[in-house]
Structures are given as structure tokens and as C-alpha cells.
Coordinates of C-alpha atoms in Angstrom, one line a residue:
M1 CA -18.5 -10.1 9.0
K2 CA -19.7 -11.8 5.9
S3 CA -17.8 -9.4 3.7
I4 CA -14.6 -10.1 5.6
V5 CA -15.1 -13.9 5.1
F6 CA -15.8 -13.3 1.4
A7 CA -12.6 -11.2 1.0
V8 CA -10.4 -13.9 2.6
A9 CA -12.0 -16.6 0.4
F10 CA -11.5 -14.4 -2.7
F11 CA -7.9 -13.3 -2.1
L12 CA -6.4 -16.3 -0.2
P13 CA -5.7 -18.5 -3.3
T14 CA -3.9 -15.6 -5.0
L15 CA -2.0 -14.8 -1.8
L16 CA -0.9 -18.4 -1.3
Y17 CA 0.3 -18.5 -5.0
S18 CA 2.2 -15.3 -4.6
Q19 CA 3.9 -16.7 -1.5
T20 CA 5.1 -19.9 -3.3
S21 CA 6.1 -18.1 -6.5
T22 CA 8.0 -15.2 -4.9
N23 CA 11.3 -15.4 -3.2
S24 CA 11.1 -15.5 0.6
R25 CA 13.1 -13.1 2.8
N26 CA 15.8 -15.8 3.2
S27 CA 16.7 -15.8 -0.5
F28 CA 18.9 -14.1 -3.0
P29 CA 18.4 -12.5 -6.5
S30 CA 19.6 -14.6 -9.4
G31 CA 23.0 -13.6 -10.7
V32 CA 26.8 -14.0 -10.1
Y33 CA 28.3 -12.7 -6.9
L34 CA 32.0 -12.0 -7.0
H35 CA 32.5 -11.0 -3.4
L36 CA 31.1 -11.9 0.0
S37 CA 29.9 -8.3 0.5
E38 CA 27.7 -8.7 -2.6
L39 CA 26.1 -11.8 -1.1
Q40 CA 25.6 -9.9 2.3
E41 CA 23.9 -7.1 0.4
Q42 CA 22.0 -9.4 -1.8
S43 CA 23.3 -7.5 -4.8
P44 CA 25.0 -9.6 -7.6
S45 CA 27.6 -7.8 -9.6
I46 CA 26.7 -9.7 -12.8
Q47 CA 23.1 -10.1 -13.7
T48 CA 21.7 -13.1 -15.6
T49 CA 21.0 -10.8 -18.6
Q50 CA 24.8 -10.4 -19.0
L51 CA 25.8 -14.1 -19.2
L52 CA 27.1 -15.7 -22.4
I53 CA 27.4 -19.3 -23.5
N54 CA 29.1 -19.8 -26.9
G55 CA 28.4 -16.2 -27.7
E56 CA 24.7 -16.4 -27.0
K57 CA 22.9 -14.9 -24.0
T58 CA 21.6 -17.3 -21.3
S59 CA 19.8 -17.0 -18.0
H60 CA 20.9 -20.4 -16.8
V61 CA 23.6 -19.5 -14.3
K62 CA 24.5 -23.0 -13.2
K63 CA 24.9 -24.1 -16.9
W64 CA 27.0 -21.0 -17.5
F65 CA 29.3 -21.7 -14.5
R66 CA 29.8 -25.4 -15.5
G67 CA 30.8 -24.5 -19.1
D68 CA 34.3 -24.6 -20.6
S69 CA 34.8 -20.9 -20.0
L70 CA 33.0 -18.0 -18.4
F71 CA 32.0 -15.0 -20.5
F72 CA 29.7 -12.1 -19.9
I73 CA 28.8 -8.6 -21.3
N74 CA 30.3 -5.9 -19.0
E75 CA 28.9 -2.4 -18.3
N76 CA 30.6 -1.1 -21.4
K77 CA 28.8 -3.7 -23.6
V78 CA 32.0 -5.5 -24.2
K79 CA 32.5 -9.3 -24.0
Q80 CA 34.7 -10.2 -21.0
S81 CA 36.1 -13.4 -19.6
L82 CA 36.1 -14.4 -16.0
P83 CA 38.3 -16.8 -14.0
Y84 CA 36.4 -19.5 -12.2
D85 CA 38.0 -18.7 -8.9
S86 CA 36.8 -15.1 -9.0
V87 CA 33.2 -16.3 -8.6
Y88 CA 32.3 -16.3 -4.9
A89 CA 28.7 -17.6 -5.4
F90 CA 25.9 -17.6 -7.8
V91 CA 22.1 -18.0 -7.7
D92 CA 20.3 -19.9 -10.4
D93 CA 16.5 -20.0 -10.3
G94 CA 16.3 -19.2 -6.6
T95 CA 19.0 -21.7 -5.6
L96 CA 22.3 -20.5 -4.0
Y97 CA 25.6 -22.2 -4.9
I98 CA 28.9 -21.5 -3.2
Q99 CA 32.2 -21.7 -5.2
R100 CA 34.9 -23.6 -3.4
K101 CA 38.1 -25.0 -5.0
G102 CA 36.6 -24.5 -8.5
Y103 CA 33.5 -26.5 -7.8
D104 CA 29.9 -25.2 -7.1
H105 CA 28.2 -26.5 -3.9
K106 CA 24.4 -26.2 -3.5
V107 CA 23.3 -24.5 -0.3
T108 CA 20.4 -26.5 1.1
V109 CA 19.6 -24.2 4.1
V110 CA 19.7 -20.5 3.2
G111 CA 19.7 -17.6 5.7
Q112 CA 22.1 -15.9 8.0
L113 CA 23.6 -19.3 8.4
C114 CA 24.0 -21.1 5.0
Y115 CA 24.4 -24.8 5.3
F116 CA 26.0 -26.7 2.4
V117 CA 28.1 -29.8 1.8
E118 CA 31.3 -29.5 -0.2
S119 CA 31.6 -32.5 -2.5
Y120 CA 34.8 -33.3 -4.5
P121 CA 35.6 -36.3 -6.7
I122 CA 38.3 -38.6 -5.1
R123 CA 41.2 -38.8 -7.5
R124 CA 42.9 -42.2 -7.6
A125 CA 46.0 -43.3 -9.5
A126 CA 45.4 -44.8 -12.8
S127 CA 47.0 -48.1 -11.6
A128 CA 44.9 -48.2 -8.5
P129 CA 42.6 -51.3 -8.2
V130 CA 38.8 -50.7 -8.8
S131 CA 37.3 -49.7 -5.5
T132 CA 33.7 -50.1 -4.3
E133 CA 34.2 -47.1 -1.9
K134 CA 32.5 -43.8 -2.6
N135 CA 33.9 -41.7 -5.3
T136 CA 33.3 -38.3 -3.7
E137 CA 34.6 -36.6 -0.5
T138 CA 31.9 -34.6 1.4
I139 CA 32.6 -31.9 3.9
P140 CA 29.6 -30.2 5.6
H141 CA 30.1 -26.5 6.2
I142 CA 28.2 -23.4 7.4
L143 CA 28.8 -19.9 5.9
D144 CA 28.1 -17.4 8.6
L145 CA 27.0 -14.4 6.5
Q146 CA 27.1 -11.9 9.4
E147 CA 30.7 -12.7 10.2
G148 CA 31.7 -13.5 6.7
E149 CA 33.4 -16.8 7.4
F150 CA 33.1 -20.5 6.9
V151 CA 32.8 -22.6 10.0
E152 CA 32.7 -26.3 10.7
Y153 CA 29.3 -27.9 10.8
S154 CA 29.4 -29.1 14.4
V155 CA 27.8 -28.8 17.8
A156 CA 30.7 -26.7 19.1
S157 CA 30.5 -24.2 16.1
L158 CA 26.7 -23.8 16.5
E159 CA 27.0 -23.3 20.2
S160 CA 29.6 -20.5 19.7
I161 CA 27.2 -18.7 17.3
L162 CA 24.1 -19.1 19.5
I163 CA 25.7 -18.0 22.7
L164 CA 26.6 -14.6 21.1
R165 CA 23.6 -14.0 19.0
D166 CA 20.5 -15.9 20.4
E167 CA 20.7 -16.7 24.1
E168 CA 17.2 -18.2 24.2
L169 CA 18.0 -20.6 21.4
Y170 CA 21.4 -21.4 22.9
Q171 CA 19.8 -22.4 26.3
E172 CA 17.3 -24.6 24.5
F173 CA 20.2 -26.3 22.5
I174 CA 22.5 -27.0 25.4
G175 CA 19.4 -28.3 27.3
I176 CA 19.4 -31.3 25.0
N177 CA 21.1 -33.9 27.2
S178 CA 22.2 -36.4 24.6
P179 CA 25.3 -35.4 22.4
K180 CA 23.9 -37.7 19.7
K181 CA 20.5 -35.9 19.8
Q182 CA 22.3 -32.6 19.6
R183 CA 24.0 -33.7 16.4
Q184 CA 20.8 -34.9 15.0
M185 CA 19.1 -31.6 15.8
L186 CA 21.9 -29.5 14.4
I187 CA 20.2 -28.7 11.0
R188 CA 16.9 -27.9 12.7
F189 CA 18.5 -25.4 15.0
V190 CA 20.3 -23.8 12.0
E191 CA 16.9 -23.5 10.4
R192 CA 15.3 -22.0 13.5
F193 CA 18.1 -19.5 13.9
N194 CA 17.5 -18.4 10.3
E195 CA 13.8 -18.1 11.0
R196 CA 14.4 -15.9 14.0
H197 CA 17.2 -13.8 12.3
L198 CA 16.0 -13.0 8.8
L199 CA 18.4 -11.7 6.1
P200 CA 18.5 -8.0 5.9
C201 CA 15.8 -6.8 3.5
K202 CA 16.2 -3.9 1.1
P203 CA 12.6 -3.1 0.3
V204 CA 11.7 -0.6 -2.4
K205 CA 8.1 0.0 -1.1
I206 CA 7.0 0.0 2.5
L207 CA 3.5 0.6 4.0
I208 CA 2.9 1.3 7.7
I209 CA -0.7 0.9 8.9
Q210 CA -2.0 2.7 12.0
T211 CA -5.7 3.7 11.6
A212 CA -6.5 4.1 15.3
F213 CA -6.7 7.4 17.4
I214 CA -4.5 10.5 17.4
G215 CA -2.2 9.3 20.1
D216 CA -1.7 6.0 18.5
V217 CA -0.5 7.7 15.3
I218 CA 2.0 9.8 17.3
L219 CA 3.3 6.6 19.1
A220 CA 3.8 5.1 15.6
T221 CA 6.2 7.9 14.6
P222 CA 9.3 6.2 16.0
L223 CA 8.6 3.2 13.7
I224 CA 8.2 5.6 10.8
Q225 CA 11.5 7.3 11.6
E226 CA 13.3 4.0 11.8
A227 CA 11.8 2.7 8.6
H228 CA 13.2 5.8 6.9
R229 CA 16.6 5.5 8.6
C230 CA 17.0 1.9 7.7
F231 CA 15.8 2.3 4.1
P232 CA 16.3 6.0 3.2
H233 CA 15.7 5.4 -0.5
A234 CA 12.5 3.4 -0.2
Q235 CA 9.0 4.6 -0.9
L236 CA 7.5 4.9 2.6
D237 CA 3.7 5.2 2.8
V238 CA 1.5 5.4 5.9
L239 CA -2.1 4.5 6.2
V240 CA -4.2 6.5 8.8
R241 CA -7.9 7.1 9.5
K242 CA -9.4 10.2 7.9
G243 CA -8.8 13.2 10.2
N244 CA -5.4 12.1 11.4
E245 CA -3.4 12.8 8.3
G246 CA -2.6 16.3 9.5
L247 CA -0.3 14.8 12.2
L248 CA 2.1 13.6 9.6
Q249 CA 2.4 16.7 7.4
N250 CA 6.1 17.6 6.8
F251 CA 7.1 14.3 8.3
I252 CA 10.6 13.4 7.0
G253 CA 10.7 10.3 4.8
I254 CA 7.0 9.8 4.2
S255 CA 6.2 9.5 0.4
S256 CA 2.5 9.5 0.7
I257 CA -0.4 9.2 3.2
L258 CA -3.2 6.8 2.5
I259 CA -6.5 7.6 4.2
W260 CA -9.3 5.3 5.4
N261 CA -12.6 7.1 5.9
K262 CA -14.2 5.1 8.7
Q263 CA -17.1 7.5 9.2
K264 CA -18.8 7.0 5.8
N265 CA -19.0 3.9 3.7
K266 CA -16.5 2.2 6.1
Q267 CA -16.6 -1.3 4.5
K268 CA -16.7 -0.1 0.9
N269 CA -13.7 2.2 1.6
L270 CA -11.9 -0.8 3.2
W271 CA -12.1 -2.9 0.1
T272 CA -11.1 0.1 -2.1
L273 CA -8.0 0.4 0.1
L274 CA -7.3 -3.3 -0.2
F275 CA -7.3 -3.1 -4.0
Q276 CA -5.2 0.1 -3.9
I277 CA -2.6 -1.6 -1.6
R278 CA -2.4 -4.7 -3.7
K279 CA -2.0 -2.6 -6.9
E280 CA 0.9 -0.8 -5.3
K281 CA 2.8 -4.1 -4.8
Y282 CA 4.5 -3.2 -1.5
D283 CA 7.6 -5.2 -0.5
V284 CA 6.9 -4.8 3.2
V285 CA 3.6 -4.0 5.1
I286 CA 3.8 -3.3 8.8
N287 CA 0.6 -3.3 10.8
I288 CA 0.7 -1.6 14.2
Q289 CA -2.9 -2.4 15.0
R290 CA -4.3 -5.6 16.5
F291 CA -7.8 -5.6 15.0
A292 CA -9.4 -7.5 12.2
A293 CA -9.8 -4.9 9.5
T294 CA -6.2 -3.9 9.3
G295 CA -5.3 -7.6 9.6
I296 CA -7.2 -8.2 6.4
L297 CA -5.4 -5.3 4.7
T298 CA -2.0 -6.6 5.8
G299 CA -2.6 -10.3 5.2
L300 CA -4.1 -9.9 1.8
S301 CA -1.7 -7.0 0.7
G302 CA 0.4 -9.3 -1.5
A303 CA 3.5 -8.0 0.2
K304 CA 6.5 -10.3 0.5
D305 CA 6.9 -9.3 4.2
R306 CA 3.7 -8.9 6.2
I307 CA 4.5 -8.0 9.7
G308 CA 2.1 -7.5 12.6
F309 CA 1.2 -8.4 16.2
K310 CA 0.3 -12.0 17.0
K311 CA -2.9 -10.8 18.7
N312 CA -4.4 -9.7 15.4
P313 CA -7.1 -12.3 14.4
F314 CA -5.7 -12.5 10.9
S315 CA -2.1 -12.9 12.0
F316 CA -2.1 -16.4 10.4
L317 CA -1.7 -14.5 7.1
F318 CA 1.4 -12.6 8.3
T319 CA 4.9 -13.7 7.6
Q320 CA 6.1 -12.3 11.0
K321 CA 4.0 -12.4 14.1
I322 CA 5.3 -10.3 17.1
E323 CA 4.1 -10.6 20.7
H324 CA 2.3 -7.5 22.2
D325 CA 2.2 -7.6 25.9
I326 CA 0.2 -4.9 27.7
A327 CA 0.7 -4.6 31.5
G328 CA 3.6 -7.0 31.4
E329 CA 6.1 -7.2 34.2
T330 CA 8.6 -5.0 32.3
E331 CA 6.1 -2.2 31.7
T332 CA 7.3 -1.9 28.1
H333 CA 6.3 1.4 26.4
E334 CA 4.1 1.2 23.4
T335 CA 6.7 2.8 21.2
V336 CA 9.1 -0.1 22.1
R337 CA 6.4 -2.7 21.3
N338 CA 5.8 -1.0 18.0
L339 CA 9.5 -0.8 17.1
R340 CA 9.8 -4.6 17.7
L341 CA 7.8 -5.0 14.6
M342 CA 10.9 -3.8 12.7
K343 CA 13.6 -5.5 14.8
S344 CA 14.4 -8.0 12.1
L345 CA 14.8 -5.1 9.6
G346 CA 17.4 -3.4 11.8
A347 CA 15.3 -0.9 13.9
N348 CA 16.5 0.5 17.2
E349 CA 14.1 0.3 20.2
S350 CA 15.1 3.6 21.9
V351 CA 13.5 6.1 19.6
K352 CA 11.1 8.8 20.8
P353 CA 8.0 10.1 19.0
I354 CA 8.3 13.3 16.9
L355 CA 6.2 15.7 15.0
Y356 CA 7.2 18.3 12.5
P357 CA 5.3 21.6 12.8
S358 CA 6.2 23.9 9.9
A359 CA 7.5 27.5 10.1
S360 CA 4.0 28.6 9.3
D361 CA 2.7 26.5 12.3
Y362 CA 5.1 28.2 14.6
S363 CA 4.3 31.6 13.2
S364 CA 0.6 31.1 13.7
V365 CA 1.0 30.7 17.4
Q366 CA 3.8 33.2 18.0
E367 CA 1.4 35.9 19.2
L368 CA 0.2 33.5 22.0
K369 CA 3.8 33.2 23.3
R370 CA 4.4 36.8 24.1
K371 CA 4.3 36.1 27.8
T372 CA 4.5 33.1 30.1
Y373 CA 1.7 30.6 29.5
Y374 CA 0.5 27.1 30.5
C375 CA -1.5 24.7 28.4
I376 CA -4.3 22.5 29.7
A377 CA -5.9 19.8 27.6
P378 CA -8.9 18.9 29.8
T379 CA -10.9 16.4 27.7
S380 CA -10.6 12.8 26.5
V381 CA -12.6 10.5 24.3
W382 CA -13.1 8.3 27.4
F383 CA -15.0 9.7 30.3
T384 CA -13.1 7.7 33.0
K385 CA -9.8 9.0 31.6
Q386 CA -10.8 12.6 31.9
V387 CA -10.2 14.7 35.0
P388 CA -13.5 16.4 36.1
A389 CA -14.0 20.1 35.3
A390 CA -14.0 20.9 39.0
K391 CA -10.5 19.5 39.4
W392 CA -9.2 21.5 36.4
I393 CA -10.6 24.7 38.0
Q394 CA -8.6 23.8 41.1
L395 CA -5.5 23.6 39.0
I396 CA -6.2 26.9 37.3
S397 CA -6.5 28.5 40.7
S398 CA -3.2 27.0 41.8
L399 CA -1.5 28.3 38.6
H400 CA -3.0 31.8 39.2
D401 CA -1.6 31.8 42.7
I402 CA 1.9 31.1 41.4
D403 CA 1.8 33.5 38.4
K404 CA -1.1 35.9 38.2
E405 CA 0.1 37.3 34.8
A406 CA 0.5 34.0 33.0
N407 CA -2.0 32.9 30.3
I408 CA -3.7 29.6 30.5
Y409 CA -4.7 28.0 27.2
L410 CA -7.4 25.3 27.1
L411 CA -6.6 23.0 24.1
G412 CA -8.7 20.4 22.2
G413 CA -10.5 19.8 19.0
P414 CA -13.8 21.3 17.8
V415 CA -15.8 18.8 19.8
D416 CA -14.1 19.9 23.0
K417 CA -14.9 23.6 22.6
N418 CA -18.0 23.7 24.8
E419 CA -16.4 21.8 27.7
C420 CA -13.4 24.2 27.5
L421 CA -15.6 27.3 27.5
A422 CA -17.5 26.0 30.5
I423 CA -14.2 25.5 32.4
Q424 CA -13.1 29.0 31.3
E425 CA -16.3 30.6 32.6
L426 CA -16.3 28.7 35.9
S427 CA -12.7 29.6 36.6
K428 CA -13.6 33.3 36.6
N429 CA -10.0 34.0 35.4
E430 CA -9.6 36.5 32.6
N431 CA -6.2 34.9 31.7
V432 CA -7.9 31.6 30.8
K433 CA -8.5 31.4 27.0
T434 CA -10.2 28.6 25.0
L435 CA -8.3 27.6 21.9
A436 CA -10.1 24.3 21.4
G437 CA -11.1 24.0 17.7
K438 CA -8.9 26.9 16.6
L439 CA -5.6 25.2 16.1
S440 CA -4.5 22.3 13.9
F441 CA -2.6 19.3 15.4
L442 CA 0.8 20.8 14.4
Q443 CA -0.1 24.3 15.6
T444 CA -1.1 22.8 18.9
A445 CA 2.3 21.0 19.0
A446 CA 4.1 24.2 18.2
L447 CA 2.3 25.9 21.1
M448 CA 2.8 23.1 23.7
K449 CA 6.5 23.0 22.9
D450 CA 7.3 26.3 24.6
A451 CA 4.7 26.3 27.4
K452 CA 6.0 26.6 30.9
R453 CA 4.1 23.4 31.5
N454 CA 1.4 21.3 29.9
F455 CA -1.3 19.6 31.9
V456 CA -3.0 16.6 30.3
N457 CA -5.1 13.5 30.8
D458 CA -3.9 10.1 29.6
S459 CA -4.8 11.1 26.0
A460 CA -3.5 12.4 22.7
P461 CA -2.2 15.8 24.0
M462 CA 0.2 13.9 26.4
H463 CA 1.7 12.2 23.3
I464 CA 1.9 15.5 21.5
A465 CA 4.0 16.8 24.5
S466 CA 6.2 13.7 24.2
A467 CA 6.7 14.3 20.5
M468 CA 7.8 17.9 21.2
N469 CA 9.7 17.0 24.3
A470 CA 7.6 19.6 26.1
P471 CA 7.3 19.7 29.9
V472 CA 4.2 17.8 31.0
T473 CA 2.2 16.7 33.9
A474 CA -0.1 13.8 33.1
Y475 CA -3.1 12.9 35.3
Y476 CA -4.1 9.3 35.3
C477 CA -7.7 8.4 36.3
S478 CA -8.9 4.9 35.5
T479 CA -5.8 3.8 33.5
V480 CA -2.2 3.3 34.7
P481 CA 1.2 4.2 33.2
A482 CA 2.1 0.5 33.5
F483 CA 0.0 -0.1 30.4
G484 CA 2.9 1.4 28.4
F485 CA 1.4 4.7 27.2
G486 CA 3.0 7.1 29.6
P487 CA 4.7 10.5 28.8
L488 CA 8.2 10.4 27.3
S489 CA 9.3 14.0 27.7
D490 CA 12.5 14.7 29.6
D491 CA 10.6 16.8 32.1
K492 CA 7.5 14.7 33.0
K493 CA 5.4 14.1 36.0
I494 CA 2.7 11.6 36.7
V495 CA -0.1 12.3 39.1
E496 CA -2.4 9.4 40.1
V497 CA -4.4 7.9 43.0
L498 CA -2.5 4.9 44.3
N499 CA -3.8 1.8 46.2
L500 CA -7.3 1.8 44.7
S501 CA -8.5 -1.8 44.4
C502 CA -10.7 -1.0 41.4
R503 CA -8.0 0.7 39.4
P504 CA -7.3 0.1 36.6
C505 CA -10.7 -0.8 35.4
G506 CA -9.9 -1.1 31.7
L507 CA -7.3 -0.5 29.0
H508 CA -9.2 2.5 27.5
G509 CA -11.8 3.6 29.9
H510 CA -15.6 3.7 30.3
K511 CA -18.5 6.0 29.7
A512 CA -19.0 6.1 33.5
C513 CA -17.2 4.8 36.6
P514 CA -18.2 1.2 37.0
E515 CA -18.1 1.6 40.8
G516 CA -20.0 4.9 40.8
H517 CA -17.6 6.9 43.0
F518 CA -14.9 7.9 40.4
K519 CA -12.3 8.2 43.2
C520 CA -9.4 7.8 40.8
A521 CA -10.4 11.2 39.5
F522 CA -12.0 13.1 42.4
D523 CA -9.1 12.2 44.7
L524 CA -6.4 13.5 42.4
N525 CA -4.0 16.1 44.0
M526 CA -4.1 19.2 41.7
A527 CA -1.9 21.3 43.9
I528 CA 1.1 22.9 42.1
S529 CA 4.3 23.7 44.0
R530 CA 6.3 26.8 43.1

């Protein structure tokens, strides 16, 4: 704990400085924008390095625009003039200006909705008497970047935007009873809309962090897919715990996999990772976990966008904090909760997990597929999430009654081998074969894909089945599907004991049944219909 406090104290001043000295998400690169589309894409067609004043290069865009004439060096290294009315907008030292009627107007609220006040000198006849009235005409406006149009700065205009694009904010706005109060609150609601609907980001470097268990990494794959879909040219790196990197081999879009060794020199390796991440200068860091260590990596990463769940104890260092509700009324799946971390960046929420076994992975298990087979993954890290051996033997007996020739493969890692061998021996069935410890993650996925059916606990093999869209029956003991970690295969079945007052007894499970009877496991129906 002391080392964590030290890290925060050491890096926080640097982090805060980088936040104030770096453009926020709702900002634009300096330069000259000739079209609305360039502003929408945050890509000026004329860079500051191309501008000329009196034949000399300048980086002062506002001074350049307010000069007697507009010149710049084009792509062919030739001096070229530019009409004033061809400039749509320009950004000078982080400040956006909109060109209207030959004048530049400073945008004071920047985002999806850009608020600015048009200001023009009032021209009077030379013979007009001296007036004490104001010498400028001001017209407040909003530039709606999404729709690409200028709208009146008014209660009615804002309502028409909110009702279509932010129902929650709309209801709050119309709930203000006083029209005068609504007008007074207009600018604040424009700012809040921009905070909730950030400008599209085009990051060059993205890091996704998920250093939890095997199943958690698989449930992170929809987010990885969407990051690549939204930003196909970005460097996309993923941080996982040592031992899980094999899951992401061949994964489309991943540039590199960072590994945190938690088993040896955990704290030292954490700080090494932090320096490595900061050196990489990521634009976006997305943290899927809700625990302190990865919160430190995210919060102190130096990335412009630091996104994670609000539950993380270091979420106060994040630029975006997303709610994570387990066992909520909507029974939202974990993949959807994860994808919400990228909602502001354009991610879809209906993406399923996926793994990419290679041709070699499929070839290595081809011999095991020569006849009908079933897969059983009988173990779990948590005792109360694991169906007892006697129940698996009942299942094996039922499968044998249905198809006496079918092979039954017992799957798992090296640590599961002895338990699988014990089940194999007790089953007294020569078609039962233990493969635990013999296959890699992706070889296991390649095998499960073509099984007649896979039988699993609420554990990693269930998520492997989901990633391969393999037929699966999932047995739930102490946990419940409502937590949001259920199977996602098209052909899926859930078996559980309902109406037990003690169930669920925890999010993960326990080393032993807290009540001593373990009815949620021993009362499971293992019968298989033909």
C-alpha cells in the first residue's frame, strides 16, 4: 500500500501538468479548416507550418487570418493565395474561431455543440450624429457539428437537439419550471451535453487493460474488436497477466501484448509496466478492471483519455468514469458493460466474444474429431462454482446411454489433470479421455467448436464456448446468470437449482459452501434428453 501511495505522490504533479498542457478531447488541432468536414474530422487542410505573412512563415493563425491577404505554401511548395470566405474555421493556440461574413468569431464552448457569438461593427452613415449606443451587433449561435448546421442559441433549439440525442438531459432541462431559469441555464446544458457526448477521437495509440482471469480476457475481446473496427490504423496494445497471452494469439488488430507477471515480483513488475506505459505515450488507455493496481496504471499512464469503471478506487484519475452494475435489474451482460467503456468512441454494444485458433491449432486436434465427441470441463478456480465429481460421472453415464460410441473429452489446464483423471477412472468408461494439460487455450477452442455439445461450469471454458459459438450447457452452482457472465452461444442451455434462499452466496464463489450443504450443486439435474 505504501508503494502505491508513493507512486501517486510521485506521478500526480506530472499527470496534472500534462492534463493542463495537452488538448482535451473537446478540442481541435491548430491550423486552417476550409470545410465543415475537416472540422468534424479534426483534420485541418492547412497546417500552421504552411502559413505566410509578408513572405515569412508564421504559426500565429489568428494574426495570419486578420492580415491584409492570406498566403500559404501548398503541397507543391508553391506560394498560393486564399480568399477570406474560403476559410470555414481556424484554430490558433487551442482556440477555435468560426469564419462568418468575413469575420472570425471566437468559440467559447467547444464540443459537439460549439457556442459562439457573432460580432459585427454597426456601420452608420458619415452624417449620422454621434451615438452612445453600442458599436457592435452580437448574435449568439450554436454550431451543431454532428448535423453540420448553425442553429439559434435558444431554449427551443436546445430542446430539439436534446430530445433526439440525450433523453435524460432533455427531461432534466424541461423539468426546469421557469423559462427565465431555462435561458440562464442554457450555456450550462450545452456544456453538459458536450461532456456527455465527446468529440470523436482518432487515437494513434490505444492500450486496453485486462489482467484478471482467463474468462475475463475472453469477455474483453468484443472491446478489442470494436477498438480495431473504430480505429483500424491505430496501434492497439493489450495488457494481460502472465499466462493469458496465449488467448490473444492471432487476434486481428492487436499490435502487441504487454504482460504483467503477478506470480513473481508483482509490485516491481507493476512499476516497470507503469514506466513502460508512460514511455509509450498512449492516446487512450481503457481499463476493464475495477481494482487498484490497474487503476494506478490507467490514472498515471499519461494518456489523454483514461477510461475505466467508476468503482475503481483510482477512478478520480480517469477522464471518463463509467458505471458498472452487477446484478442490476436489466441483467446486463459483462460484454455490454465492457463495451460501454468505448461508447463515446463509437463502439457498438452487441458484439460477441471471439478467439482465433490458427490452422495449426485446428490441425493439432483433428485426430480427436474423427467420431462424435462431447467435451466436459469439470473444474473451476472456485470450489462452490464447480460441479462435484459424482455429478459429472452421472452426466457421463447419461451421455453413454445416448451414444455408446461417442468420445468424452475432459478439458482443463495442467492443475486440473488429477481431478480429470479421477473422474475418468471413476466413470469406468473407456471412451472418457483426459486432455487436461495437453492442449493450449486455442487448441481447446478449436476442439470445443465442433463438439456435439460442451458441458461446463460457470468458468472460463463457458466463455471459450461463447467465443467459438459452440453448443454449450452451463451448470450454475453458487453463482447466477443474472450477474451478467452467462453463455452467449446461439445453442446454449443453463442448468441451475432455483428457489434456494442462500443462492447466490457471492460473485465469485467460496472455498467451501457457507451453509455446509452445497445443495446448489448436489441438487443439479444432470440428465440429458435424446
